[in-house]
mmCIF file of N, CA and C in Angstrom:
data_model
loop_
_atom_site.group_PDB
_atom_site.id
_atom_site.type_symbol
_atom_site.label_atom_id
_atom_site.label_comp_id
_atom_site.label_asym_id
_atom_site.label_seq_id
_atom_site.Cartn_x
_atom_site.Cartn_y
_atom_site.Cartn_z
ATOM 1 N N MET A 11 -3.526 15.185 -28.968
ATOM 2 C CA MET A 11 -4.705 14.338 -28.960
ATOM 3 C C MET A 11 -4.210 12.993 -28.465
ATOM 4 N N ILE A 12 -3.031 12.582 -29.149
ATOM 5 C CA ILE A 12 -2.525 11.254 -29.013
ATOM 6 C C ILE A 12 -1.955 11.162 -27.360
ATOM 7 N N SER A 13 -1.539 12.078 -26.935
ATOM 8 C CA SER A 13 -1.082 11.852 -25.548
ATOM 9 C C SER A 13 -2.351 12.067 -24.693
ATOM 10 N N ALA A 14 -3.382 12.579 -24.936
ATOM 11 C CA ALA A 14 -4.609 12.665 -24.111
ATOM 12 C C ALA A 14 -4.991 11.204 -24.056
ATOM 13 N N VAL A 15 -4.981 10.485 -24.971
ATOM 14 C CA VAL A 15 -5.530 8.889 -25.090
ATOM 15 C C VAL A 15 -4.351 8.183 -24.384
ATOM 16 N N GLU A 16 -3.277 8.342 -24.593
ATOM 17 C CA GLU A 16 -2.092 7.608 -23.851
ATOM 18 C C GLU A 16 -2.002 7.808 -22.684
ATOM 19 N N ASN A 17 -2.480 9.034 -22.127
ATOM 20 C CA ASN A 17 -2.022 9.235 -20.563
ATOM 21 C C ASN A 17 -3.636 9.099 -19.841
ATOM 22 N N GLN A 18 -4.430 8.090 -20.268
ATOM 23 C CA GLN A 18 -5.597 7.825 -19.569
ATOM 24 C C GLN A 18 -5.084 6.197 -19.055
ATOM 25 N N PRO A 19 -5.908 5.534 -18.220
ATOM 26 C CA PRO A 19 -5.649 4.245 -17.524
ATOM 27 C C PRO A 19 -5.784 3.317 -18.851
ATOM 28 N N VAL A 20 -5.165 2.281 -18.845
ATOM 29 C CA VAL A 20 -4.914 1.240 -20.029
ATOM 30 C C VAL A 20 -6.119 0.822 -20.827
ATOM 31 N N HIS A 21 -7.446 0.601 -20.042
ATOM 32 C CA HIS A 21 -8.568 0.317 -20.569
ATOM 33 C C HIS A 21 -9.225 1.558 -21.119
ATOM 34 N N LEU A 22 -9.049 2.401 -20.516
ATOM 35 C CA LEU A 22 -9.571 3.744 -21.391
ATOM 36 C C LEU A 22 -9.115 4.098 -22.629
ATOM 37 N N ALA A 23 -7.700 4.247 -22.787
ATOM 38 C CA ALA A 23 -7.099 4.131 -23.786
ATOM 39 C C ALA A 23 -7.339 3.180 -24.754
ATOM 40 N N ALA A 24 -7.486 1.940 -24.449
ATOM 41 C CA ALA A 24 -7.931 0.792 -25.440
ATOM 42 C C ALA A 24 -9.081 1.057 -25.998
ATOM 43 N N LEU A 25 -10.229 1.617 -25.146
ATOM 44 C CA LEU A 25 -11.469 1.749 -25.827
ATOM 45 C C LEU A 25 -11.377 2.774 -26.751
ATOM 46 N N THR A 26 -10.670 3.837 -26.421
ATOM 47 C CA THR A 26 -10.631 4.834 -27.468
ATOM 48 C C THR A 26 -10.149 4.642 -28.693
ATOM 49 N N ARG A 27 -9.015 3.696 -28.433
ATOM 50 C CA ARG A 27 -8.511 3.086 -29.966
ATOM 51 C C ARG A 27 -9.448 2.332 -30.670
ATOM 52 N N TYR A 28 -10.058 1.535 -29.644
ATOM 53 C CA TYR A 28 -10.857 0.403 -30.310
ATOM 54 C C TYR A 28 -12.349 1.205 -30.941
ATOM 55 N N CYS A 29 -12.775 2.012 -30.498
ATOM 56 C CA CYS A 29 -13.812 2.755 -30.887
ATOM 57 C C CYS A 29 -13.566 3.745 -32.050
ATOM 58 N N PHE A 30 -12.384 4.584 -32.010
ATOM 59 C CA PHE A 30 -12.208 5.435 -32.860
ATOM 60 C C PHE A 30 -10.955 5.718 -33.534
ATOM 61 N N GLY A 31 -10.162 4.504 -33.228
ATOM 62 C CA GLY A 31 -8.925 4.577 -33.888
ATOM 63 C C GLY A 31 -8.663 4.037 -35.399
ATOM 64 N N PRO A 32 -8.023 4.387 -36.112
ATOM 65 C CA PRO A 32 -7.753 4.105 -37.642
ATOM 66 C C PRO A 32 -6.991 2.833 -37.864
ATOM 67 N N PHE A 33 -7.462 1.668 -37.021
ATOM 68 C CA PHE A 33 -6.900 0.525 -36.962
ATOM 69 C C PHE A 33 -7.756 -0.680 -37.703
ATOM 70 N N THR A 34 -6.898 -1.585 -38.274
ATOM 71 C CA THR A 34 -7.587 -2.735 -38.849
ATOM 72 C C THR A 34 -8.168 -3.512 -37.824
ATOM 73 N N LYS A 35 -8.951 -4.819 -38.057
ATOM 74 C CA LYS A 35 -9.562 -5.671 -37.212
ATOM 75 C C LYS A 35 -8.671 -6.261 -36.647
ATOM 76 N N GLY A 36 -7.507 -6.800 -36.996
ATOM 77 C CA GLY A 36 -6.518 -7.399 -36.633
ATOM 78 C C GLY A 36 -5.709 -6.620 -35.556
ATOM 79 N N GLU A 37 -5.398 -5.207 -35.748
ATOM 80 C CA GLU A 37 -4.790 -4.445 -34.878
ATOM 81 C C GLU A 37 -5.548 -4.292 -33.862
ATOM 82 N N LEU A 38 -6.985 -4.294 -33.751
ATOM 83 C CA LEU A 38 -7.898 -3.885 -32.887
ATOM 84 C C LEU A 38 -8.116 -5.112 -31.828
ATOM 85 N N ALA A 39 -7.759 -6.232 -32.155
ATOM 86 C CA ALA A 39 -7.842 -7.432 -31.467
ATOM 87 C C ALA A 39 -7.323 -7.397 -29.922
ATOM 88 N N GLY A 40 -6.195 -6.693 -29.905
ATOM 89 C CA GLY A 40 -5.388 -6.487 -28.446
ATOM 90 C C GLY A 40 -6.324 -5.537 -27.573
ATOM 91 N N TYR A 41 -6.664 -4.714 -28.527
ATOM 92 C CA TYR A 41 -7.362 -3.309 -27.420
ATOM 93 C C TYR A 41 -8.782 -3.903 -27.063
ATOM 94 N N ARG A 42 -9.599 -4.712 -27.771
ATOM 95 C CA ARG A 42 -10.816 -5.279 -27.698
ATOM 96 C C ARG A 42 -11.036 -5.817 -26.496
ATOM 97 N N GLU A 43 -9.676 -6.818 -26.380
ATOM 98 C CA GLU A 43 -9.568 -7.785 -25.344
ATOM 99 C C GLU A 43 -9.227 -6.953 -23.851
ATOM 100 N N ILE A 44 -8.195 -5.793 -24.131
ATOM 101 C CA ILE A 44 -8.103 -5.302 -22.811
ATOM 102 C C ILE A 44 -9.468 -4.588 -21.978
ATOM 103 N N VAL A 45 -9.960 -4.176 -23.119
ATOM 104 C CA VAL A 45 -11.347 -3.320 -22.619
ATOM 105 C C VAL A 45 -12.548 -4.540 -22.101
ATOM 106 N N GLU A 46 -12.787 -5.537 -22.929
ATOM 107 C CA GLU A 46 -13.505 -6.831 -22.414
ATOM 108 C C GLU A 46 -13.142 -7.153 -21.060
ATOM 109 N N ILE A 47 -11.749 -7.316 -20.835
ATOM 110 C CA ILE A 47 -11.488 -7.831 -19.502
ATOM 111 C C ILE A 47 -11.810 -6.959 -18.327
ATOM 112 N N ALA A 48 -11.521 -5.709 -18.735
ATOM 113 C CA ALA A 48 -11.827 -4.691 -17.823
ATOM 114 C C ALA A 48 -13.184 -4.587 -17.486
ATOM 115 N N LEU A 49 -13.946 -4.540 -18.204
ATOM 116 C CA LEU A 49 -15.281 -4.484 -18.292
ATOM 117 C C LEU A 49 -15.890 -5.882 -17.426
ATOM 118 N N TYR A 50 -15.465 -6.994 -17.710
ATOM 119 C CA TYR A 50 -15.659 -8.142 -17.027
ATOM 120 C C TYR A 50 -15.380 -7.773 -15.480
ATOM 121 N N GLN A 51 -14.280 -7.286 -15.223
ATOM 122 C CA GLN A 51 -13.745 -7.061 -13.981
ATOM 123 C C GLN A 51 -14.421 -6.163 -13.200
ATOM 124 N N GLN A 52 -15.048 -5.025 -13.865
ATOM 125 C CA GLN A 52 -15.590 -3.861 -13.243
ATOM 126 C C GLN A 52 -16.855 -4.374 -12.839
ATOM 127 N N MET A 53 -17.805 -5.398 -13.722
ATOM 128 C CA MET A 53 -19.004 -5.849 -13.331
ATOM 129 C C MET A 53 -18.926 -6.713 -11.907
ATOM 130 N N ILE A 54 -17.787 -7.690 -11.914
ATOM 131 C CA ILE A 54 -17.391 -8.280 -10.804
ATOM 132 C C ILE A 54 -17.157 -7.573 -9.474
ATOM 133 N N HIS A 55 -16.407 -6.543 -9.583
ATOM 134 C CA HIS A 55 -15.963 -5.538 -8.661
ATOM 135 C C HIS A 55 -17.460 -4.859 -8.047
ATOM 136 N N GLU A 56 -18.311 -4.519 -9.067
ATOM 137 C CA GLU A 56 -19.550 -3.933 -8.638
ATOM 138 C C GLU A 56 -20.613 -4.949 -7.941
ATOM 139 N N GLY A 57 -20.035 -6.346 -8.022
ATOM 140 C CA GLY A 57 -20.997 -7.301 -7.303
ATOM 141 C C GLY A 57 -22.347 -7.737 -7.816
ATOM 142 N N VAL A 58 -22.091 -8.000 -9.364
ATOM 143 C CA VAL A 58 -23.130 -8.551 -10.092
ATOM 144 C C VAL A 58 -23.451 -9.678 -9.401
ATOM 145 N N LYS A 59 -24.914 -9.773 -9.557
ATOM 146 C CA LYS A 59 -25.527 -11.422 -9.288
ATOM 147 C C LYS A 59 -25.861 -11.515 -10.485
ATOM 148 N N LEU A 60 -25.680 -12.810 -10.922
ATOM 149 C CA LEU A 60 -26.045 -13.578 -12.290
ATOM 150 C C LEU A 60 -27.163 -14.223 -12.261
ATOM 151 N N PRO A 61 -27.886 -14.369 -13.331
ATOM 152 C CA PRO A 61 -29.155 -15.065 -13.351
ATOM 153 C C PRO A 61 -28.870 -16.433 -13.176
ATOM 154 N N GLY A 62 -29.797 -16.836 -12.164
ATOM 155 C CA GLY A 62 -29.586 -18.467 -11.509
ATOM 156 C C GLY A 62 -28.738 -18.514 -10.437
ATOM 157 N N GLN A 63 -27.875 -17.401 -10.264
ATOM 158 C CA GLN A 63 -27.010 -17.765 -9.139
ATOM 159 C C GLN A 63 -27.741 -17.378 -7.886
ATOM 160 N N ASP A 64 -28.051 -18.266 -7.002
ATOM 161 C CA ASP A 64 -28.827 -18.399 -5.940
ATOM 162 C C ASP A 64 -28.142 -17.506 -4.984
ATOM 163 N N LYS A 65 -27.804 -17.750 -3.591
ATOM 164 C CA LYS A 65 -27.068 -17.188 -2.534
ATOM 165 C C LYS A 65 -25.549 -17.461 -2.703
ATOM 166 N N GLY A 66 -25.261 -18.711 -3.347
ATOM 167 C CA GLY A 66 -23.787 -18.917 -3.232
ATOM 168 C C GLY A 66 -23.044 -18.171 -4.426
ATOM 169 N N LYS A 67 -21.926 -18.790 -4.515
ATOM 170 C CA LYS A 67 -20.922 -18.269 -5.628
ATOM 171 C C LYS A 67 -21.572 -18.299 -7.034
ATOM 172 N N PRO A 68 -21.100 -17.619 -8.136
ATOM 173 C CA PRO A 68 -21.670 -17.815 -9.226
ATOM 174 C C PRO A 68 -20.779 -19.435 -9.864
ATOM 175 N N THR A 69 -21.450 -20.000 -10.833
ATOM 176 C CA THR A 69 -20.805 -21.192 -11.423
ATOM 177 C C THR A 69 -19.816 -20.618 -12.508
ATOM 178 N N VAL A 70 -18.922 -21.645 -13.025
ATOM 179 C CA VAL A 70 -18.216 -21.354 -14.062
ATOM 180 C C VAL A 70 -18.857 -21.063 -15.326
ATOM 181 N N GLN A 71 -19.933 -21.958 -15.509
ATOM 182 C CA GLN A 71 -20.628 -21.331 -16.946
ATOM 183 C C GLN A 71 -21.540 -20.084 -16.675
ATOM 184 N N GLN A 72 -21.872 -19.533 -15.506
ATOM 185 C CA GLN A 72 -22.466 -18.332 -15.478
ATOM 186 C C GLN A 72 -21.407 -17.077 -15.627
ATOM 187 N N LEU A 73 -20.406 -17.349 -15.041
ATOM 188 C CA LEU A 73 -19.007 -16.294 -15.436
ATOM 189 C C LEU A 73 -18.656 -16.288 -16.798
ATOM 190 N N GLU A 74 -18.897 -17.285 -17.020
ATOM 191 C CA GLU A 74 -18.123 -17.315 -18.928
ATOM 192 C C GLU A 74 -19.560 -16.650 -19.596
ATOM 193 N N ALA A 75 -20.664 -16.806 -19.314
ATOM 194 C CA ALA A 75 -21.681 -16.294 -20.072
ATOM 195 C C ALA A 75 -21.435 -14.483 -19.682
ATOM 196 N N LEU A 76 -21.353 -14.217 -18.455
ATOM 197 C CA LEU A 76 -20.887 -12.929 -18.278
ATOM 198 C C LEU A 76 -19.802 -12.488 -19.054
ATOM 199 N N ARG A 77 -18.844 -13.054 -19.090
ATOM 200 C CA ARG A 77 -17.763 -12.715 -19.986
ATOM 201 C C ARG A 77 -18.237 -12.672 -21.491
ATOM 202 N N TYR A 78 -18.895 -13.451 -22.058
ATOM 203 C CA TYR A 78 -19.379 -13.143 -23.357
ATOM 204 C C TYR A 78 -20.197 -12.206 -23.336
ATOM 205 N N LEU A 79 -21.029 -11.894 -22.619
ATOM 206 C CA LEU A 79 -22.008 -10.996 -22.618
ATOM 207 C C LEU A 79 -21.151 -9.511 -22.682
ATOM 208 N N CYS A 80 -20.153 -9.218 -21.815
ATOM 209 C CA CYS A 80 -19.043 -8.308 -21.783
ATOM 210 C C CYS A 80 -18.800 -7.956 -23.271
ATOM 211 N N MET A 81 -18.303 -9.122 -24.069
ATOM 212 C CA MET A 81 -17.854 -8.995 -25.364
ATOM 213 C C MET A 81 -18.930 -8.283 -26.252
ATOM 214 N N ALA A 82 -20.015 -9.189 -26.125
ATOM 215 C CA ALA A 82 -21.451 -8.633 -26.890
ATOM 216 C C ALA A 82 -21.667 -7.055 -26.628
ATOM 217 N N ALA A 83 -21.382 -6.789 -25.532
ATOM 218 C CA ALA A 83 -21.660 -5.245 -25.114
ATOM 219 C C ALA A 83 -20.841 -4.289 -25.849
ATOM 220 N N LEU A 84 -19.619 -4.652 -25.630
ATOM 221 C CA LEU A 84 -18.536 -3.721 -26.517
ATOM 222 C C LEU A 84 -18.559 -3.840 -27.890
ATOM 223 N N TYR A 85 -19.017 -4.968 -28.387
ATOM 224 C CA TYR A 85 -19.256 -5.040 -29.881
ATOM 225 C C TYR A 85 -20.182 -4.157 -30.071
ATOM 226 N N HIS A 86 -21.470 -4.336 -29.500
ATOM 227 C CA HIS A 86 -22.635 -3.432 -29.835
ATOM 228 C C HIS A 86 -22.317 -1.913 -29.347
ATOM 229 N N HIS A 87 -21.414 -1.475 -28.554
ATOM 230 C CA HIS A 87 -21.160 -0.141 -28.499
ATOM 231 C C HIS A 87 -20.188 0.264 -29.534
ATOM 232 N N SER A 88 -19.203 -0.325 -29.940
ATOM 233 C CA SER A 88 -18.395 0.037 -31.024
ATOM 234 C C SER A 88 -19.269 0.310 -32.633
ATOM 235 N N GLU A 89 -20.420 -0.580 -32.419
ATOM 236 C CA GLU A 89 -21.218 -0.419 -33.853
ATOM 237 C C GLU A 89 -21.858 0.562 -33.861
ATOM 238 N N VAL A 90 -22.494 0.965 -32.513
ATOM 239 C CA VAL A 90 -23.654 2.127 -32.539
ATOM 240 C C VAL A 90 -22.835 3.398 -32.546
ATOM 241 N N THR A 91 -21.663 3.457 -31.902
ATOM 242 C CA THR A 91 -20.991 4.752 -31.662
ATOM 243 C C THR A 91 -20.660 5.564 -32.841
ATOM 244 N N TRP A 92 -20.653 6.880 -32.667
ATOM 245 C CA TRP A 92 -20.337 7.764 -33.866
ATOM 246 C C TRP A 92 -18.947 7.465 -34.275
ATOM 247 N N PRO A 93 -18.508 7.153 -35.535
ATOM 248 C CA PRO A 93 -19.403 7.703 -36.724
ATOM 249 C C PRO A 93 -20.036 6.699 -37.319
ATOM 250 N N TYR A 94 -20.098 5.637 -36.722
ATOM 251 C CA TYR A 94 -20.665 4.311 -37.480
ATOM 252 C C TYR A 94 -22.382 4.379 -37.457
ATOM 253 N N SER A 95 -22.866 4.475 -36.021
ATOM 254 C CA SER A 95 -24.233 4.610 -36.123
ATOM 255 C C SER A 95 -24.846 3.224 -37.131
ATOM 256 N N ARG A 96 -24.270 2.225 -36.637
ATOM 257 C CA ARG A 96 -24.996 0.767 -36.972
ATOM 258 C C ARG A 96 -25.969 0.125 -35.976
ATOM 259 N N PRO A 97 -26.953 -0.859 -36.322
ATOM 260 C CA PRO A 97 -27.999 -1.034 -35.673
ATOM 261 C C PRO A 97 -27.280 -1.723 -34.270
ATOM 262 N N GLY A 98 -26.135 -2.400 -34.404
ATOM 263 C CA GLY A 98 -25.513 -3.294 -33.500
ATOM 264 C C GLY A 98 -26.312 -4.052 -32.869
ATOM 265 N N LEU A 99 -26.388 -4.486 -31.735
ATOM 266 C CA LEU A 99 -27.096 -5.936 -31.136
ATOM 267 C C LEU A 99 -28.452 -5.056 -30.390
ATOM 268 N N HIS A 100 -29.487 -4.767 -31.120
ATOM 269 C CA HIS A 100 -30.529 -3.937 -30.712
ATOM 270 C C HIS A 100 -31.637 -4.646 -29.982
ATOM 271 N N SER A 101 -31.673 -5.854 -30.001
ATOM 272 C CA SER A 101 -32.790 -6.727 -29.358
ATOM 273 C C SER A 101 -31.912 -7.954 -28.557
ATOM 274 N N PRO A 102 -32.850 -8.292 -27.570
ATOM 275 C CA PRO A 102 -32.348 -9.759 -26.960
ATOM 276 C C PRO A 102 -31.710 -11.112 -28.169
ATOM 277 N N ASN A 103 -32.993 -11.123 -29.212
ATOM 278 C CA ASN A 103 -32.493 -12.017 -30.311
ATOM 279 C C ASN A 103 -31.144 -11.720 -30.893
ATOM 280 N N ALA A 104 -31.118 -10.540 -31.265
ATOM 281 C CA ALA A 104 -29.711 -10.051 -31.817
ATOM 282 C C ALA A 104 -28.481 -10.541 -30.857
ATOM 283 N N VAL A 105 -28.543 -10.231 -29.623
ATOM 284 C CA VAL A 105 -27.571 -10.752 -28.811
ATOM 285 C C VAL A 105 -27.472 -12.180 -28.978
ATOM 286 N N ARG A 106 -28.589 -12.891 -28.626
ATOM 287 C CA ARG A 106 -28.753 -14.388 -28.827
ATOM 288 C C ARG A 106 -28.021 -15.076 -30.253
ATOM 289 N N LYS A 107 -28.301 -14.399 -31.181
ATOM 290 C CA LYS A 107 -27.517 -14.719 -32.377
ATOM 291 C C LYS A 107 -26.088 -14.221 -32.458
ATOM 292 N N TRP A 108 -25.527 -13.061 -31.766
ATOM 293 C CA TRP A 108 -24.291 -12.883 -32.156
ATOM 294 C C TRP A 108 -23.637 -13.834 -31.022
ATOM 295 N N PHE A 109 -24.406 -14.207 -29.864
ATOM 296 C CA PHE A 109 -23.546 -15.171 -29.063
ATOM 297 C C PHE A 109 -23.343 -16.407 -30.115
ATOM 298 N N ASN A 110 -24.553 -16.977 -30.552
ATOM 299 C CA ASN A 110 -24.213 -18.165 -31.459
ATOM 300 C C ASN A 110 -23.410 -18.086 -32.570
ATOM 301 N N GLU A 111 -23.464 -16.980 -33.424
ATOM 302 C CA GLU A 111 -22.496 -16.913 -34.779
ATOM 303 C C GLU A 111 -20.887 -16.778 -34.216
ATOM 304 N N TYR A 112 -20.732 -15.849 -33.553
ATOM 305 C CA TYR A 112 -19.294 -15.420 -33.195
ATOM 306 C C TYR A 112 -18.761 -16.271 -32.121
ATOM 307 N N LEU A 113 -19.656 -16.417 -30.995
ATOM 308 C CA LEU A 113 -18.895 -17.421 -29.977
ATOM 309 C C LEU A 113 -19.027 -18.778 -29.876
ATOM 310 N N GLY A 114 -20.034 -19.164 -30.585
ATOM 311 C CA GLY A 114 -20.425 -20.687 -30.388
ATOM 312 C C GLY A 114 -21.068 -20.952 -29.378
ATOM 313 N N ALA A 115 -21.763 -20.004 -28.539
ATOM 314 C CA ALA A 115 -22.092 -20.292 -27.534
ATOM 315 C C ALA A 115 -23.781 -19.848 -27.402
ATOM 316 N N GLU A 116 -24.493 -20.364 -26.483
ATOM 317 C CA GLU A 116 -26.061 -20.015 -26.173
ATOM 318 C C GLU A 116 -26.282 -19.201 -24.898
ATOM 319 N N ILE A 117 -26.943 -18.191 -24.946
ATOM 320 C CA ILE A 117 -27.523 -17.289 -23.955
ATOM 321 C C ILE A 117 -29.144 -17.637 -23.936
ATOM 322 N N ASP A 118 -29.674 -17.736 -22.873
ATOM 323 C CA ASP A 118 -31.023 -17.884 -22.677
ATOM 324 C C ASP A 118 -31.655 -16.543 -22.635
ATOM 325 N N VAL A 119 -32.507 -15.965 -23.771
ATOM 326 C CA VAL A 119 -32.799 -14.598 -23.558
ATOM 327 C C VAL A 119 -34.631 -14.606 -23.597
ATOM 328 N N ARG A 120 -35.313 -15.834 -23.160
ATOM 329 C CA ARG A 120 -36.580 -15.833 -22.952
ATOM 330 C C ARG A 120 -36.868 -14.895 -21.912
ATOM 331 N N PHE A 121 -36.196 -14.738 -20.727
ATOM 332 C CA PHE A 121 -36.569 -13.841 -19.771
ATOM 333 C C PHE A 121 -35.559 -12.762 -19.768
ATOM 334 N N TRP A 122 -35.495 -11.934 -20.819
ATOM 335 C CA TRP A 122 -34.492 -11.019 -20.820
ATOM 336 C C TRP A 122 -34.647 -9.714 -19.694
ATOM 337 N N THR A 123 -36.043 -9.616 -19.683
ATOM 338 C CA THR A 123 -36.322 -8.761 -18.425
ATOM 339 C C THR A 123 -37.385 -9.320 -17.514
ATOM 340 N N ARG A 124 -37.264 -9.038 -16.392
ATOM 341 C CA ARG A 124 -38.380 -9.913 -15.429
ATOM 342 C C ARG A 124 -38.323 -9.209 -14.069
ATOM 343 N N LYS A 125 -39.423 -8.859 -13.686
ATOM 344 C CA LYS A 125 -39.574 -7.843 -12.439
ATOM 345 C C LYS A 125 -39.117 -8.713 -11.273
ATOM 346 N N GLY A 126 -38.473 -8.254 -10.359
ATOM 347 C CA GLY A 126 -38.157 -8.871 -9.366
ATOM 348 C C GLY A 126 -36.747 -9.755 -9.410
ATOM 349 N N ARG A 127 -36.224 -10.280 -10.598
ATOM 350 C CA ARG A 127 -35.365 -11.260 -10.723
ATOM 351 C C ARG A 127 -34.137 -10.733 -11.377
ATOM 352 N N THR A 128 -33.100 -11.076 -11.290
ATOM 353 C CA THR A 128 -31.839 -10.735 -11.995
ATOM 354 C C THR A 128 -31.862 -11.401 -13.571
ATOM 355 N N THR A 129 -31.564 -10.605 -14.482
ATOM 356 C CA THR A 129 -31.599 -11.357 -16.030
ATOM 357 C C THR A 129 -30.307 -10.647 -16.470
ATOM 358 N N TRP A 130 -30.251 -11.598 -17.647
ATOM 359 C CA TRP A 130 -29.098 -10.912 -18.627
ATOM 360 C C TRP A 130 -29.470 -9.561 -19.192
ATOM 361 N N GLY A 131 -30.707 -9.217 -19.215
ATOM 362 C CA GLY A 131 -30.945 -7.865 -19.780
ATOM 363 C C GLY A 131 -30.502 -6.689 -18.748
ATOM 364 N N CYS A 132 -30.650 -6.997 -17.404
ATOM 365 C CA CYS A 132 -30.202 -5.980 -16.280
ATOM 366 C C CYS A 132 -28.750 -5.848 -16.842
ATOM 367 N N LEU A 133 -28.146 -7.014 -16.623
ATOM 368 C CA LEU A 133 -26.522 -7.000 -16.853
ATOM 369 C C LEU A 133 -26.038 -6.319 -18.143
ATOM 370 N N TRP A 134 -26.936 -6.470 -19.102
ATOM 371 C CA TRP A 134 -26.503 -5.954 -20.511
ATOM 372 C C TRP A 134 -26.506 -4.637 -20.335
ATOM 373 N N GLY A 135 -27.766 -3.938 -19.794
ATOM 374 C CA GLY A 135 -27.819 -2.547 -19.538
ATOM 375 C C GLY A 135 -26.543 -1.921 -18.627
ATOM 376 N N GLN A 136 -26.216 -2.524 -17.483
ATOM 377 C CA GLN A 136 -25.187 -2.152 -16.658
ATOM 378 C C GLN A 136 -24.107 -2.125 -17.343
ATOM 379 N N ALA A 137 -23.513 -3.530 -18.296
ATOM 380 C CA ALA A 137 -22.333 -3.157 -19.133
ATOM 381 C C ALA A 137 -22.063 -1.959 -19.865
ATOM 382 N N LEU A 138 -23.394 -1.650 -20.561
ATOM 383 C CA LEU A 138 -23.576 -0.544 -21.412
ATOM 384 C C LEU A 138 -23.229 0.760 -20.957
ATOM 385 N N LEU A 139 -23.950 0.710 -19.797
ATOM 386 C CA LEU A 139 -23.683 2.202 -18.681
ATOM 387 C C LEU A 139 -22.337 2.317 -18.483
ATOM 388 N N ILE A 140 -21.620 1.246 -18.070
ATOM 389 C CA ILE A 140 -19.950 1.300 -17.970
ATOM 390 C C ILE A 140 -19.333 1.688 -19.003
ATOM 391 N N ILE A 141 -19.355 1.164 -20.381
ATOM 392 C CA ILE A 141 -18.613 1.602 -21.495
ATOM 393 C C ILE A 141 -19.149 3.111 -21.712
ATOM 394 N N ASP A 142 -20.191 3.517 -21.432
ATOM 395 C CA ASP A 142 -20.688 5.083 -21.881
ATOM 396 C C ASP A 142 -19.823 5.608 -20.724
ATOM 397 N N ARG A 143 -19.871 5.235 -19.462
ATOM 398 C CA ARG A 143 -19.159 6.255 -18.649
ATOM 399 C C ARG A 143 -17.641 6.501 -18.951
ATOM 400 N N TRP A 144 -17.074 5.314 -19.284
ATOM 401 C CA TRP A 144 -15.612 5.166 -19.766
ATOM 402 C C TRP A 144 -15.363 5.933 -20.834
ATOM 403 N N GLU A 145 -16.435 6.151 -22.009
ATOM 404 C CA GLU A 145 -16.008 6.871 -22.821
ATOM 405 C C GLU A 145 -16.364 8.231 -22.804
ATOM 406 N N GLN A 146 -17.234 8.445 -21.761
ATOM 407 C CA GLN A 146 -17.325 10.232 -21.671
ATOM 408 C C GLN A 146 -16.128 10.558 -20.802
ATOM 409 N N ARG A 147 -15.442 9.680 -19.914
ATOM 410 C CA ARG A 147 -14.209 10.215 -19.366
ATOM 411 C C ARG A 147 -13.212 10.551 -20.202
ATOM 412 N N VAL A 148 -12.931 9.807 -21.378
ATOM 413 C CA VAL A 148 -11.883 9.998 -22.484
ATOM 414 C C VAL A 148 -12.262 11.104 -23.076
ATOM 415 N N LEU A 149 -13.625 10.928 -23.614
ATOM 416 C CA LEU A 149 -13.969 12.129 -24.572
ATOM 417 C C LEU A 149 -13.952 13.549 -23.834
ATOM 418 N N GLN A 150 -14.312 13.652 -22.628
ATOM 419 C CA GLN A 150 -14.074 14.814 -22.016
ATOM 420 C C GLN A 150 -12.621 15.554 -21.845
ATOM 421 N N ARG A 151 -11.506 14.833 -21.904
ATOM 422 C CA ARG A 151 -10.161 15.066 -21.804
ATOM 423 C C ARG A 151 -9.737 15.553 -23.308
ATOM 424 N N VAL A 152 -10.222 14.809 -24.304
ATOM 425 C CA VAL A 152 -10.174 15.293 -25.839
ATOM 426 C C VAL A 152 -11.216 16.676 -26.143
ATOM 427 N N ALA A 153 -12.203 16.677 -25.356
ATOM 428 C CA ALA A 153 -12.819 18.128 -25.703
ATOM 429 C C ALA A 153 -12.192 19.087 -25.310
ATOM 430 N N VAL A 154 -11.409 19.067 -24.060
ATOM 431 C CA VAL A 154 -10.833 20.041 -23.552
ATOM 432 C C VAL A 154 -9.759 20.606 -24.317
ATOM 433 N N LEU A 155 -9.063 19.835 -25.255
ATOM 434 C CA LEU A 155 -7.897 19.870 -26.058
ATOM 435 C C LEU A 155 -8.587 20.452 -27.210
ATOM 436 N N ILE A 156 -9.444 20.262 -27.665
ATOM 437 C CA ILE A 156 -10.261 20.751 -28.664
ATOM 438 C C ILE A 156 -10.595 22.372 -28.316
ATOM 439 N N ARG A 157 -11.274 22.558 -27.327
ATOM 440 C CA ARG A 157 -11.765 23.938 -27.112
ATOM 441 C C ARG A 157 -10.139 24.892 -26.759
ATOM 442 N N MET A 158 -9.245 24.155 -26.260
ATOM 443 C CA MET A 158 -8.118 25.155 -26.191
ATOM 444 C C MET A 158 -7.506 25.270 -27.411
ATOM 445 N N ALA A 159 -7.626 24.438 -28.646
ATOM 446 C CA ALA A 159 -6.961 24.693 -29.772
ATOM 447 C C ALA A 159 -7.851 25.633 -30.627
ATOM 448 N N ALA A 160 -9.248 25.794 -30.245
ATOM 449 C CA ALA A 160 -9.817 26.720 -31.043
ATOM 450 C C ALA A 160 -9.891 27.983 -30.725
#
């Protein structure tokens, strides 16, 4: 099992350790940061358009908010994932509260969803889908090992 995790790309191994590893919060900090940065880079690579970003490049504040949103998405995923099944950040207001309490930052969730506009809610969904795809890739390799051992 250990080699199945270690032979993954760095961000996938870090995600596995962060979500499923028997580590303390202090030990997990480095893994968490690797996944947060990878998620941020993936979203940028996919060409996300940020709320309020007209036709030009995003502002530093918008990019910082995206980075924070990636942090919140990973936190949420790790909370709702088995074996924990905790509520996580189950609503836009929970995300806003997490931003404020843990990051000392603000995010405007008044328009979490709006037809025809880019919203933080759309980006939240996209971030969660990316994390789900990554987790699926890792767990597929582990599942093969379990079948082989059975």
